[in-house]
C-alpha atoms as an extended CHARMM CRD file, in Angstrom:
* protein
*
        73  EXT
         1         1  UNK       CA            -25.8770000000        4.7750000000       -4.4220000000  PROA      1               0.0000000000
         2         2  UNK       CA            -26.7450000000        6.4360000000       -1.1610000000  PROA      2               0.0000000000
         3         3  UNK       CA            -25.1930000000        9.7350000000       -0.1760000000  PROA      3               0.0000000000
         4         4  UNK       CA            -23.0330000000        7.9300000000        2.4100000000  PROA      4               0.0000000000
         5         5  UNK       CA            -21.7970000000        5.4520000000       -0.1970000000  PROA      5               0.0000000000
         6         6  UNK       CA            -20.9250000000        8.2430000000       -2.6350000000  PROA      6               0.0000000000
         7         7  UNK       CA            -19.0570000000       10.0610000000        0.1330000000  PROA      7               0.0000000000
         8         8  UNK       CA            -17.0990000000        6.8910000000        1.0040000000  PROA      8               0.0000000000
         9         9  UNK       CA            -16.1460000000        6.2580000000       -2.6230000000  PROA      9               0.0000000000
        10        10  UNK       CA            -14.9700000000        9.8290000000       -3.1140000000  PROA      10              0.0000000000
        11        11  UNK       CA            -12.7380000000        9.6890000000       -0.0290000000  PROA      11              0.0000000000
        12        12  UNK       CA            -11.3610000000        6.1730000000       -0.2640000000  PROA      12              0.0000000000
        13        13  UNK       CA             -8.8790000000        5.1310000000       -2.9290000000  PROA      13              0.0000000000
        14        14  UNK       CA             -6.9840000000        1.9120000000       -3.4980000000  PROA      14              0.0000000000
        15        15  UNK       CA             -3.4840000000        1.8690000000       -2.0830000000  PROA      15              0.0000000000
        16        16  UNK       CA             -0.7900000000       -0.7740000000       -1.6770000000  PROA      16              0.0000000000
        17        17  UNK       CA             -1.1050000000       -2.9240000000        1.4540000000  PROA      17              0.0000000000
        18        18  UNK       CA              1.0500000000       -5.8150000000        2.6320000000  PROA      18              0.0000000000
        19        19  UNK       CA             -0.4960000000       -9.2030000000        1.8440000000  PROA      19              0.0000000000
        20        20  UNK       CA              1.8660000000      -10.8130000000        4.3780000000  PROA      20              0.0000000000
        21        21  UNK       CA              4.1670000000       -9.6640000000        7.1620000000  PROA      21              0.0000000000
        22        22  UNK       CA              7.2480000000       -8.0420000000        5.6300000000  PROA      22              0.0000000000
        23        23  UNK       CA             10.3210000000       -7.6320000000        7.8180000000  PROA      23              0.0000000000
        24        24  UNK       CA             12.7160000000       -4.7200000000        7.9570000000  PROA      24              0.0000000000
        25        25  UNK       CA             15.5210000000       -5.1420000000        5.4180000000  PROA      25              0.0000000000
        26        26  UNK       CA             13.4250000000       -7.2520000000        3.0320000000  PROA      26              0.0000000000
        27        27  UNK       CA             12.9710000000       -6.0860000000       -0.5440000000  PROA      27              0.0000000000
        28        28  UNK       CA              9.4480000000       -5.0650000000       -1.6070000000  PROA      28              0.0000000000
        29        29  UNK       CA              8.1950000000       -7.3420000000       -4.3890000000  PROA      29              0.0000000000
        30        30  UNK       CA              4.9770000000       -7.3820000000       -6.3910000000  PROA      30              0.0000000000
        31        31  UNK       CA              4.0300000000      -10.6620000000       -4.7100000000  PROA      31              0.0000000000
        32        32  UNK       CA              4.0810000000       -8.9210000000       -1.3030000000  PROA      32              0.0000000000
        33        33  UNK       CA              1.3710000000       -6.3810000000       -2.0640000000  PROA      33              0.0000000000
        34        34  UNK       CA             -2.3280000000       -6.0980000000       -2.7620000000  PROA      34              0.0000000000
        35        35  UNK       CA             -4.4080000000       -3.0240000000       -3.4460000000  PROA      35              0.0000000000
        36        36  UNK       CA             -7.3220000000       -2.2450000000       -1.1770000000  PROA      36              0.0000000000
        37        37  UNK       CA             -9.6180000000        0.6700000000       -0.5210000000  PROA      37              0.0000000000
        38        38  UNK       CA             -8.3930000000        2.6440000000        2.4260000000  PROA      38              0.0000000000
        39        39  UNK       CA             -8.6490000000        6.1670000000        3.7460000000  PROA      39              0.0000000000
        40        40  UNK       CA             -4.9460000000        6.0010000000        4.7290000000  PROA      40              0.0000000000
        41        41  UNK       CA             -3.0360000000        7.4850000000        1.7720000000  PROA      41              0.0000000000
        42        42  UNK       CA             -0.1490000000        5.3480000000        0.5770000000  PROA      42              0.0000000000
        43        43  UNK       CA              1.3340000000        4.1910000000       -2.7160000000  PROA      43              0.0000000000
        44        44  UNK       CA             -1.1110000000        4.1190000000       -5.6150000000  PROA      44              0.0000000000
        45        45  UNK       CA             -1.3140000000        1.5440000000       -8.3870000000  PROA      45              0.0000000000
        46        46  UNK       CA              0.1770000000        3.9900000000      -10.8750000000  PROA      46              0.0000000000
        47        47  UNK       CA              3.1840000000        4.7130000000       -8.6260000000  PROA      47              0.0000000000
        48        48  UNK       CA              3.9780000000        1.2320000000       -7.2780000000  PROA      48              0.0000000000
        49        49  UNK       CA              6.5770000000        0.3230000000       -9.9340000000  PROA      49              0.0000000000
        50        50  UNK       CA              8.9430000000        3.0410000000       -8.7520000000  PROA      50              0.0000000000
        51        51  UNK       CA              8.9740000000        1.4760000000       -5.2520000000  PROA      51              0.0000000000
        52        52  UNK       CA              9.4500000000       -2.1730000000       -6.1890000000  PROA      52              0.0000000000
        53        53  UNK       CA             12.8390000000       -3.5790000000       -5.0980000000  PROA      53              0.0000000000
        54        54  UNK       CA             13.1960000000       -0.9390000000       -2.3610000000  PROA      54              0.0000000000
        55        55  UNK       CA             14.1710000000       -2.1940000000        1.1210000000  PROA      55              0.0000000000
        56        56  UNK       CA             11.9090000000       -1.7630000000        4.0980000000  PROA      56              0.0000000000
        57        57  UNK       CA             13.2000000000        0.3790000000        6.9690000000  PROA      57              0.0000000000
        58        58  UNK       CA             10.7290000000       -1.1860000000        9.4300000000  PROA      58              0.0000000000
        59        59  UNK       CA              8.4510000000       -4.2050000000        9.7440000000  PROA      59              0.0000000000
        60        60  UNK       CA              5.0410000000       -4.0100000000        8.0790000000  PROA      60              0.0000000000
        61        61  UNK       CA              2.1900000000       -6.1880000000        9.3190000000  PROA      61              0.0000000000
        62        62  UNK       CA             -0.3570000000       -7.9940000000        7.1820000000  PROA      62              0.0000000000
        63        63  UNK       CA             -2.9040000000       -5.5590000000        5.6830000000  PROA      63              0.0000000000
        64        64  UNK       CA             -0.9610000000       -2.4190000000        6.7020000000  PROA      64              0.0000000000
        65        65  UNK       CA             -0.8110000000        0.3680000000        4.1430000000  PROA      65              0.0000000000
        66        66  UNK       CA              2.6760000000        0.5800000000        2.6290000000  PROA      66              0.0000000000
        67        67  UNK       CA              3.9520000000        4.1320000000        2.9530000000  PROA      67              0.0000000000
        68        68  UNK       CA              6.8330000000        5.6290000000        0.9260000000  PROA      68              0.0000000000
        69        69  UNK       CA              8.4930000000        6.7420000000        4.1900000000  PROA      69              0.0000000000
        70        70  UNK       CA              9.1950000000        3.1260000000        5.2230000000  PROA      70              0.0000000000
        71        71  UNK       CA             11.0840000000        2.3290000000        2.0040000000  PROA      71              0.0000000000
        72        72  UNK       CA             14.6480000000        3.0550000000        0.9170000000  PROA      72              0.0000000000
        73        73  UNK       CA             16.6340000000        2.2950000000       -2.2420000000  PROA      73              0.0000000000
């Protein structure tokens, strides 16, 4: 790997992103998310189960990182 590639891999991790548009008030389900490399910190694979079935406080667009702040029990 090049130095740039190593730098990218060390800084980017996989976080939950919306695999479709999810509207405010909808419940977050496993089918609604994918995990992609991003430099925007969000919910990790190991933490996602604690956020499933939470309601969204705002709309999330396709491919947006899902942040804990936009979810409520």
